[in-house]
mmCIF file of C-alpha atoms and ligand atoms in Angstrom:
data_model
loop_
_atom_site.group_PDB
_atom_site.id
_atom_site.type_symbol
_atom_site.label_atom_id
_atom_site.label_comp_id
_atom_site.label_asym_id
_atom_site.label_seq_id
_atom_site.Cartn_x
_atom_site.Cartn_y
_atom_site.Cartn_z
ATOM 1 C CA MET A 1 9.323 -20.444 6.745
ATOM 2 C CA LYS A 2 7.324 -18.860 3.811
ATOM 3 C CA GLN A 3 7.682 -14.996 3.812
ATOM 4 C CA PHE A 4 5.171 -12.508 2.569
ATOM 5 C CA LEU A 5 6.983 -9.659 1.237
ATOM 6 C CA LEU A 6 6.259 -6.189 1.094
ATOM 7 C CA LEU A 7 8.616 -3.285 0.891
ATOM 8 C CA LEU A 8 8.474 -0.280 3.098
ATOM 9 C CA GLY A 9 10.521 2.537 2.433
ATOM 10 C CA ILE A 10 11.534 5.537 4.494
ATOM 11 C CA LEU A 11 12.889 8.348 2.645
ATOM 12 C CA SER A 12 15.592 10.390 4.417
ATOM 13 C CA LEU A 13 14.014 13.440 5.914
ATOM 14 C CA LEU A 14 15.912 16.386 4.199
ATOM 15 C CA SER A 15 13.437 19.191 4.191
ATOM 16 C CA LEU A 16 10.093 20.201 5.731
ATOM 17 C CA GLY A 17 7.064 18.239 3.796
ATOM 18 C CA SER A 18 9.074 15.337 2.854
ATOM 19 C CA ALA A 19 7.258 12.205 3.912
ATOM 20 C CA ASP A 20 8.224 8.556 4.707
ATOM 21 C CA THR A 21 7.476 6.145 1.883
ATOM 22 C CA ILE A 22 5.881 2.725 2.339
ATOM 23 C CA ALA A 23 6.318 0.687 -0.761
ATOM 24 C CA PHE A 24 3.884 -2.063 -1.465
ATOM 25 C CA ASN A 25 4.072 -5.017 -3.889
ATOM 26 C CA CYS A 26 2.982 -3.837 -7.256
ATOM 27 C CA ASN A 27 0.264 -6.405 -7.921
ATOM 28 C CA SER A 28 -2.203 -4.184 -5.904
ATOM 29 C CA ASN A 29 -4.888 -1.771 -6.418
ATOM 30 C CA GLN A 30 -2.574 1.234 -5.300
ATOM 31 C CA VAL A 31 -0.593 1.348 -8.543
ATOM 32 C CA GLY A 32 -3.835 1.771 -10.848
ATOM 33 C CA GLY A 33 -4.978 4.397 -8.501
ATOM 34 C CA ALA A 34 -2.012 6.304 -8.060
ATOM 35 C CA LYS A 35 -0.876 6.283 -11.926
ATOM 36 C CA CYS A 36 -4.201 5.835 -13.738
ATOM 37 C CA LYS A 37 -6.502 7.716 -11.638
ATOM 38 C CA ASN A 38 -4.197 10.517 -10.474
ATOM 39 C CA TRP A 39 -4.406 9.856 -6.867
ATOM 40 C CA GLY A 40 -0.884 10.350 -6.426
ATOM 41 C CA THR A 41 1.448 8.698 -3.615
ATOM 42 C CA THR A 42 1.637 11.230 -0.791
ATOM 43 C CA PHE A 43 -0.963 11.140 1.991
ATOM 44 C CA THR A 44 -1.786 12.260 5.408
ATOM 45 C CA TRP A 45 -2.784 10.061 8.206
ATOM 46 C CA ASP A 46 -5.346 11.538 10.427
ATOM 47 C CA ARG A 47 -6.185 8.860 12.760
ATOM 48 C CA PRO A 48 -9.830 8.987 11.778
ATOM 49 C CA SER A 49 -12.887 7.988 13.810
ATOM 50 C CA ASN A 50 -14.755 4.978 13.212
ATOM 51 C CA ARG A 51 -17.547 6.940 11.755
ATOM 52 C CA THR A 52 -15.173 8.810 9.464
ATOM 53 C CA SER A 53 -13.544 5.519 8.159
ATOM 54 C CA GLU A 54 -16.897 4.091 7.472
ATOM 55 C CA GLN A 55 -17.890 6.959 5.406
ATOM 56 C CA ARG A 56 -14.566 6.658 3.523
ATOM 57 C CA THR A 57 -15.132 3.008 2.924
ATOM 58 C CA ARG A 58 -18.549 3.930 1.452
ATOM 59 C CA GLY A 59 -17.128 6.467 -0.606
ATOM 60 C CA ALA A 60 -14.676 3.716 -2.106
ATOM 61 C CA GLY A 61 -17.565 1.353 -2.845
ATOM 62 C CA CYS A 62 -16.331 -0.841 -0.207
ATOM 63 C CA GLY A 63 -19.252 -0.483 2.208
ATOM 64 C CA ARG A 64 -21.032 -3.864 3.206
ATOM 65 C CA PRO A 65 -22.090 -5.645 1.050
ATOM 66 C CA ASN A 66 -19.836 -4.817 -1.759
ATOM 67 C CA ARG A 67 -18.756 -6.691 -4.967
ATOM 68 C CA CYS A 68 -15.848 -8.567 -3.579
ATOM 69 C CA SER A 69 -18.240 -10.831 -1.491
ATOM 70 C CA ARG A 70 -19.769 -12.045 -4.737
ATOM 71 C CA PRO A 71 -18.446 -14.241 -7.499
ATOM 72 C CA PRO A 72 -15.957 -14.283 -9.179
ATOM 73 C CA TYR A 73 -14.438 -13.307 -5.838
ATOM 74 C CA GLY A 74 -16.130 -14.110 -2.087
ATOM 75 C CA SER A 75 -14.910 -16.010 0.512
ATOM 76 C CA GLY A 76 -11.131 -15.187 1.246
ATOM 77 C CA TYR A 77 -11.327 -11.738 -0.701
ATOM 78 C CA GLN A 78 -11.681 -8.161 0.644
ATOM 79 C CA CYS A 79 -12.281 -4.837 -0.862
ATOM 80 C CA ASP A 80 -9.150 -2.866 -0.937
ATOM 81 C CA GLU A 81 -9.376 1.050 -1.159
ATOM 82 C CA TYR A 82 -7.085 3.541 -2.634
ATOM 83 C CA PRO A 83 -6.162 5.853 -1.006
ATOM 84 C CA PHE A 84 -6.593 4.129 2.375
ATOM 85 C CA LYS A 85 -9.480 4.814 4.681
ATOM 86 C CA SER A 86 -6.940 5.883 7.188
ATOM 87 C CA VAL A 87 -5.830 9.007 5.232
ATOM 88 C CA ARG A 88 -7.343 12.391 5.004
ATOM 89 C CA GLU A 89 -7.267 12.497 1.180
ATOM 90 C CA SER A 90 -9.939 9.990 0.904
ATOM 91 C CA ASP A 91 -12.415 12.500 1.968
ATOM 92 C CA ARG A 92 -12.516 13.523 -1.615
ATOM 93 C CA GLY A 93 -14.561 10.562 -2.490
ATOM 94 C CA ASN A 94 -14.450 8.329 -5.502
ATOM 95 C CA GLN A 95 -11.453 6.309 -4.319
ATOM 96 C CA VAL A 96 -10.633 3.209 -6.411
ATOM 97 C CA ASN A 97 -11.386 -0.220 -5.186
ATOM 98 C CA ARG A 98 -10.073 -3.579 -6.081
ATOM 99 C CA CYS A 99 -10.921 -7.267 -4.731
ATOM 100 C CA VAL A 100 -7.741 -8.747 -3.266
ATOM 101 C CA ALA A 101 -6.907 -11.906 -1.392
ATOM 102 C CA ALA A 102 -7.373 -11.207 2.362
ATOM 103 C CA ARG A 103 -3.807 -12.079 3.356
ATOM 104 C CA GLN A 104 -2.433 -9.185 0.858
ATOM 105 C CA ASN A 105 -4.916 -6.905 2.400
ATOM 106 C CA ASN A 106 -3.992 -7.848 5.966
ATOM 107 C CA ALA A 107 -0.321 -7.436 5.148
ATOM 108 C CA GLN A 108 -0.675 -3.914 4.070
ATOM 109 C CA GLY A 109 -2.863 -2.982 6.854
ATOM 110 C CA GLN A 110 -0.554 -4.368 9.333
ATOM 111 C CA ALA A 111 2.395 -2.716 7.722
ATOM 112 C CA LEU A 112 0.557 0.769 7.773
ATOM 113 C CA ARG A 113 -0.523 0.173 11.751
ATOM 114 C CA ASN A 114 2.839 -0.783 12.583
ATOM 115 C CA PHE A 115 3.928 2.540 10.929
ATOM 116 C CA TYR A 116 1.168 4.813 12.298
ATOM 117 C CA TYR A 117 1.774 3.469 16.031
ATOM 118 C CA SER A 118 5.336 3.098 15.718
ATOM 119 C CA ARG A 119 5.113 -0.313 16.895
ATOM 120 C CA GLY A 120 7.216 -3.726 16.724
ATOM 121 C CA GLU A 121 10.393 -3.121 14.491
ATOM 122 C CA PHE A 122 9.084 0.493 13.548
ATOM 123 C CA ARG A 123 9.211 1.352 17.235
ATOM 124 C CA ASN A 124 11.854 4.170 16.591
ATOM 125 C CA ARG A 125 10.211 5.357 13.110
ATOM 126 C CA GLY A 126 6.857 6.207 11.631
ATOM 127 C CA CYS A 127 4.117 8.355 13.238
ATOM 128 C CA HIS A 128 4.383 7.684 16.960
ATOM 129 C CA ASN A 129 0.612 7.956 17.262
ATOM 130 C CA GLN A 130 0.823 11.588 16.428
ATOM 131 C CA PRO A 131 -1.511 12.857 13.449
ATOM 132 C CA PRO A 132 -1.338 14.398 11.148
ATOM 133 C CA CYS A 133 1.379 12.302 9.808
ATOM 134 C CA ARG A 134 2.459 12.248 6.116
ATOM 135 C CA LEU A 135 3.580 9.074 4.370
ATOM 136 C CA SER A 136 4.266 8.083 0.668
ATOM 137 C CA VAL A 137 4.006 4.788 -0.872
ATOM 138 C CA ALA A 138 5.928 3.160 -3.690
ATOM 139 C CA PHE A 139 5.960 -0.191 -5.426
ATOM 140 C CA SER A 140 7.923 -3.262 -5.822
ATOM 141 C CA ASN A 141 7.875 -6.005 -8.424
ATOM 142 C CA ALA A 142 6.725 -3.557 -10.959
ATOM 143 C CA SER A 143 7.055 -5.916 -14.059
ATOM 144 C CA ARG A 144 3.942 -7.970 -12.722
ATOM 145 C CA LEU A 145 1.160 -5.739 -13.835
ATOM 146 C CA GLY A 146 0.310 -3.513 -16.882
ATOM 147 C CA TYR A 147 -0.291 -0.650 -14.552
ATOM 148 C CA CYS A 148 3.206 -0.723 -13.160
ATOM 149 C CA GLN A 149 5.029 -0.365 -16.825
ATOM 150 C CA SER A 150 7.054 2.703 -17.576
ATOM 151 C CA ARG A 151 4.683 3.115 -20.326
ATOM 152 C CA PRO A 152 1.829 2.046 -18.521
ATOM 153 C CA ASN A 153 -1.072 0.200 -19.676
ATOM 154 C CA CYS A 154 -4.157 2.078 -17.808
ATOM 155 C CA ARG A 155 -6.616 -0.210 -19.570
ATOM 156 C CA ASN A 156 -8.855 -1.478 -16.503
ATOM 157 C CA ASP A 157 -7.940 -5.039 -15.972
ATOM 158 C CA GLY A 158 -11.572 -5.701 -14.676
ATOM 159 C CA ASN A 159 -10.874 -5.446 -11.151
ATOM 160 C CA GLU A 160 -10.487 -1.682 -10.758
ATOM 161 C CA TYR A 161 -13.647 0.184 -9.656
ATOM 162 C CA THR A 162 -15.120 3.166 -7.787
ATOM 163 C CA ARG A 163 -18.366 3.372 -6.024
ATOM 164 C CA SER A 164 -20.180 4.050 -9.304
ATOM 165 C CA GLY A 165 -18.676 1.141 -11.414
ATOM 166 C CA PRO A 166 -15.721 0.221 -13.348
ATOM 167 C CA ALA A 167 -12.861 2.672 -13.144
ATOM 168 C CA ARG A 168 -12.317 4.713 -16.347
ATOM 169 C CA ARG A 169 -8.867 5.485 -17.888
ATOM 170 C CA ASP A 170 -7.368 8.735 -16.861
ATOM 171 C CA GLU A 171 -4.297 10.642 -18.028
ATOM 172 C CA VAL A 172 -1.206 8.563 -17.555
ATOM 173 C CA GLN A 173 1.770 10.179 -15.579
ATOM 174 C CA GLU A 174 5.515 9.668 -15.796
ATOM 175 C CA SER A 175 7.076 6.674 -13.867
ATOM 176 C CA GLU A 176 10.273 6.468 -11.942
ATOM 177 C CA PHE A 177 12.230 3.179 -11.290
ATOM 178 C CA PHE A 178 14.944 2.952 -8.677
ATOM 179 C CA ARG A 179 17.315 -0.048 -7.965
ATOM 180 C CA LEU A 180 17.931 -1.062 -4.196
ATOM 181 C CA ALA A 181 20.973 -2.529 -2.719
ATOM 182 C CA SER A 182 19.496 -5.968 -2.836
ATOM 183 C CA GLY A 183 18.893 -5.646 -6.611
ATOM 184 C CA THR A 184 15.118 -5.198 -6.175
ATOM 185 C CA VAL A 185 13.671 -2.673 -8.570
ATOM 186 C CA LEU A 186 11.341 -0.070 -6.769
ATOM 187 C CA PHE A 187 8.958 1.949 -8.717
ATOM 188 C CA ALA A 188 8.232 5.423 -6.921
ATOM 189 C CA PRO A 189 5.773 7.450 -9.266
ATOM 190 C CA GLY A 190 6.126 10.071 -6.287
ATOM 191 C CA GLY A 191 9.839 10.331 -6.830
ATOM 192 C CA ALA A 192 12.809 9.132 -4.746
ATOM 193 C CA ARG A 193 16.503 9.892 -4.360
ATOM 194 C CA ILE A 194 19.798 7.821 -4.378
ATOM 195 C CA GLY A 195 20.497 7.073 -0.725
ATOM 196 C CA ASP A 196 16.918 7.111 0.493
ATOM 197 C CA VAL A 197 16.508 4.231 2.799
ATOM 198 C CA VAL A 198 13.801 1.803 2.162
ATOM 199 C CA TYR A 199 12.624 -1.054 4.278
ATOM 200 C CA HIS A 200 11.660 -4.692 3.332
ATOM 201 C CA VAL A 201 8.799 -5.636 5.368
ATOM 202 C CA SER A 202 8.085 -9.409 5.610
ATOM 203 C CA PHE A 203 6.148 -11.325 7.898
ATOM 204 C CA ARG A 204 7.489 -14.247 9.913
ATOM 205 C CA ASN A 205 4.268 -16.451 10.088
ATOM 206 C CA GLU A 206 1.890 -16.471 7.044
ATOM 207 C CA THR A 207 -0.771 -18.343 9.128
ATOM 208 C CA LEU A 208 -1.133 -15.568 11.557
ATOM 209 C CA LEU A 209 -1.516 -13.175 8.707
ATOM 210 C CA GLU A 210 -4.286 -15.296 7.110
ATOM 211 C CA GLU A 211 -6.233 -15.653 10.330
ATOM 212 C CA ARG A 212 -6.348 -12.177 11.805
ATOM 213 C CA ASP A 213 -8.073 -9.377 9.581
ATOM 214 C CA VAL A 214 -6.778 -6.165 10.198
ATOM 215 C CA VAL A 215 -8.005 -2.750 8.809
ATOM 216 C CA ASP A 216 -5.686 -0.038 8.141
ATOM 217 C CA GLY A 217 -5.388 2.593 10.762
ATOM 218 C CA GLU A 218 -8.532 1.557 12.841
ATOM 219 C CA ASN A 219 -7.037 1.205 16.268
ATOM 220 C CA ASP A 220 -3.928 0.395 18.278
ATOM 221 C CA ASP A 221 -5.174 -2.789 20.017
ATOM 222 C CA ASP A 222 -3.281 -5.406 17.949
ATOM 223 C CA ASP A 223 -1.727 -8.106 20.248
ATOM 224 C CA ASP A 224 2.094 -8.449 20.550
ATOM 225 C CA ALA A 225 2.053 -11.532 18.496
ATOM 226 C CA VAL A 226 0.587 -9.767 15.307
ATOM 227 C CA VAL A 227 2.842 -6.820 15.814
ATOM 228 C CA GLU A 228 5.899 -8.752 16.111
ATOM 229 C CA ASN A 229 5.139 -10.712 13.159
ATOM 230 C CA MET A 230 6.273 -8.229 10.972
ATOM 231 C CA GLN A 231 10.301 -7.902 10.320
ATOM 232 C CA VAL A 232 11.784 -4.721 8.834
ATOM 233 C CA ASP A 233 15.154 -4.748 6.782
ATOM 234 C CA GLU A 234 16.878 -1.734 5.404
ATOM 235 C CA ASP A 235 17.609 -1.519 1.673
ATOM 236 C CA PRO A 236 18.753 1.812 0.454
ATOM 237 C CA ILE A 237 18.315 3.171 -2.952
ATOM 238 C CA VAL A 238 21.646 2.907 -5.006
ATOM 239 C CA ALA A 239 20.691 3.845 -8.371
ATOM 240 C CA VAL A 240 18.004 5.332 -10.768
ATOM 241 C CA VAL A 241 16.855 2.653 -13.527
ATOM 242 C CA GLU A 242 16.453 4.203 -17.092
ATOM 243 C CA GLY A 243 14.176 2.324 -19.238
ATOM 244 C CA TRP A 244 13.994 -0.780 -17.166
ATOM 245 C CA MET A 245 10.534 -1.913 -18.106
ATOM 246 C CA ASP A 246 11.848 -1.636 -21.961
ATOM 247 C CA GLU A 247 14.299 -4.175 -21.088
ATOM 248 C CA ASN A 248 12.044 -6.416 -19.699
ATOM 249 C CA GLU A 249 9.045 -6.309 -22.039
ATOM 250 C CA GLY A 250 8.980 -10.195 -22.437
ATOM 251 C CA PHE A 251 7.583 -11.070 -19.166
HETATM 252 C C1 NAG B 1 8.085 -10.181 -5.781
HETATM 253 O O1 NAG B 1 7.360 -11.383 -6.327
HETATM 254 C C2 NAG B 1 7.761 -12.543 -6.006
HETATM 255 C C3 NAG B 1 6.962 -13.437 -6.686
HETATM 256 O O2 NAG B 1 5.677 -13.510 -6.216
HETATM 257 C C4 NAG B 1 7.744 -12.747 -4.441
HETATM 258 O O3 NAG B 1 8.399 -13.818 -4.249
HETATM 259 C C5 NAG B 1 8.426 -11.611 -3.887
HETATM 260 O O4 NAG B 1 8.855 -11.578 -2.593
HETATM 261 C C6 NAG B 1 8.267 -10.285 -4.155
HETATM 262 N N1 NAG B 1 9.158 -9.097 -3.934
HETATM 263 C C7 NAG B 1 8.828 -8.181 -3.002
HETATM 264 C C8 NAG B 1 9.934 -7.043 -2.564
HETATM 265 O O5 NAG B 1 7.636 -7.826 -2.941
HETATM 266 C C1 NAG B 2 -14.008 1.391 16.513
HETATM 267 O O1 NAG B 2 -13.888 0.140 15.776
HETATM 268 C C2 NAG B 2 -12.959 -0.670 16.465
HETATM 269 C C3 NAG B 2 -13.077 -2.056 15.422
HETATM 270 O O2 NAG B 2 -14.205 -2.470 15.069
HETATM 271 C C4 NAG B 2 -13.562 -1.195 17.854
HETATM 272 O O3 NAG B 2 -12.559 -2.009 18.303
HETATM 273 C C5 NAG B 2 -13.623 -0.054 18.593
HETATM 274 O O4 NAG B 2 -14.088 -0.066 19.828
HETATM 275 C C6 NAG B 2 -14.383 1.257 17.963
HETATM 276 N N1 NAG B 2 -14.227 2.489 18.505
HETATM 277 C C7 NAG B 2 -15.296 3.130 19.081
HETATM 278 C C8 NAG B 2 -14.837 4.350 19.803
HETATM 279 O O5 NAG B 2 -16.457 2.813 18.738
HETATM 280 C C1 NAG B 3 1.818 -19.329 13.394
HETATM 281 O O1 NAG B 3 0.707 -18.695 13.853
HETATM 282 C C2 NAG B 3 -0.356 -19.796 14.224
HETATM 283 C C3 NAG B 3 -1.554 -19.135 14.406
HETATM 284 O O2 NAG B 3 -1.431 -18.233 15.892
HETATM 285 C C4 NAG B 3 0.343 -20.606 15.210
HETATM 286 O O3 NAG B 3 -0.569 -21.809 15.309
HETATM 287 C C5 NAG B 3 1.250 -21.370 14.788
HETATM 288 O O4 NAG B 3 2.071 -22.157 15.762
HETATM 289 C C6 NAG B 3 2.471 -20.289 14.455
HETATM 290 N N1 NAG B 3 3.625 -20.843 13.520
HETATM 291 C C7 NAG B 3 4.956 -20.735 13.888
HETATM 292 C C8 NAG B 3 5.839 -21.294 13.115
HETATM 293 O O5 NAG B 3 5.101 -19.987 14.871
#
């Protein structure tokens, strides 16, 4: 069975104010937003009303219709927002958006929802449907995109927008890479520590992921097939990786 992988990380809770970390595949909107637009990686889920969600979506330039429904995108693409519409920080407006394959957006939305409502294999973790709830994001597969490099390339790749047009380059932040027990390299611009537990999130049935459109955080009415489609595996951080991207520059 083909699996679509994301990474989901839970940082050990050492002190007040620390947040669980969810790590997404690096080929996504979030990296450009986190690193190149200074949105950062720690957010607060506030279980927004539909009206608030819609306002946030419009603020991100993802209100309907949006550029992702037109060529070169169109059918099969969705407008992905960063920060997510389910977090309070989006109220600042001018979030970044990116047109991504629906499957990818659905996978991310489902991971967030299971986390917020502590469903499926997150049943003993996450937010337990009790906002406000803090979470951080980090990224795997960091070599795949210029935005993920340790000396990041913040030049717009042509699919990084805000409501008012192509996103402009901002100041670049320092990067941090970590090795997980499985060997996977994790990019955590928000920081992480050796021993922090990270969860691999994978989906058992890819077809199901493609069929059902999920919107992050909107409500808690997913059926069991959708909720239980997600598998969560532990993968702790074992080392800091120095200069990792410099060794891998030929990709
Ligand atoms: C990294 O990318 C490869 C190739 O697309 C994919 O097979 C793998 O599942 C990804 N790993 C993670 C942890 O996302
Ligand atoms: C909010 O939107 C969801 C999804 O469109 C819908 O199922 C739900 O009934 C809406 N809630 C309210 C209170 O309108
Ligand atoms: C995957 O989900 C689809 C759609 O619900 C279903 O038709 C199919 O039988 C499922 N495949 C497996 C292997 O469970």
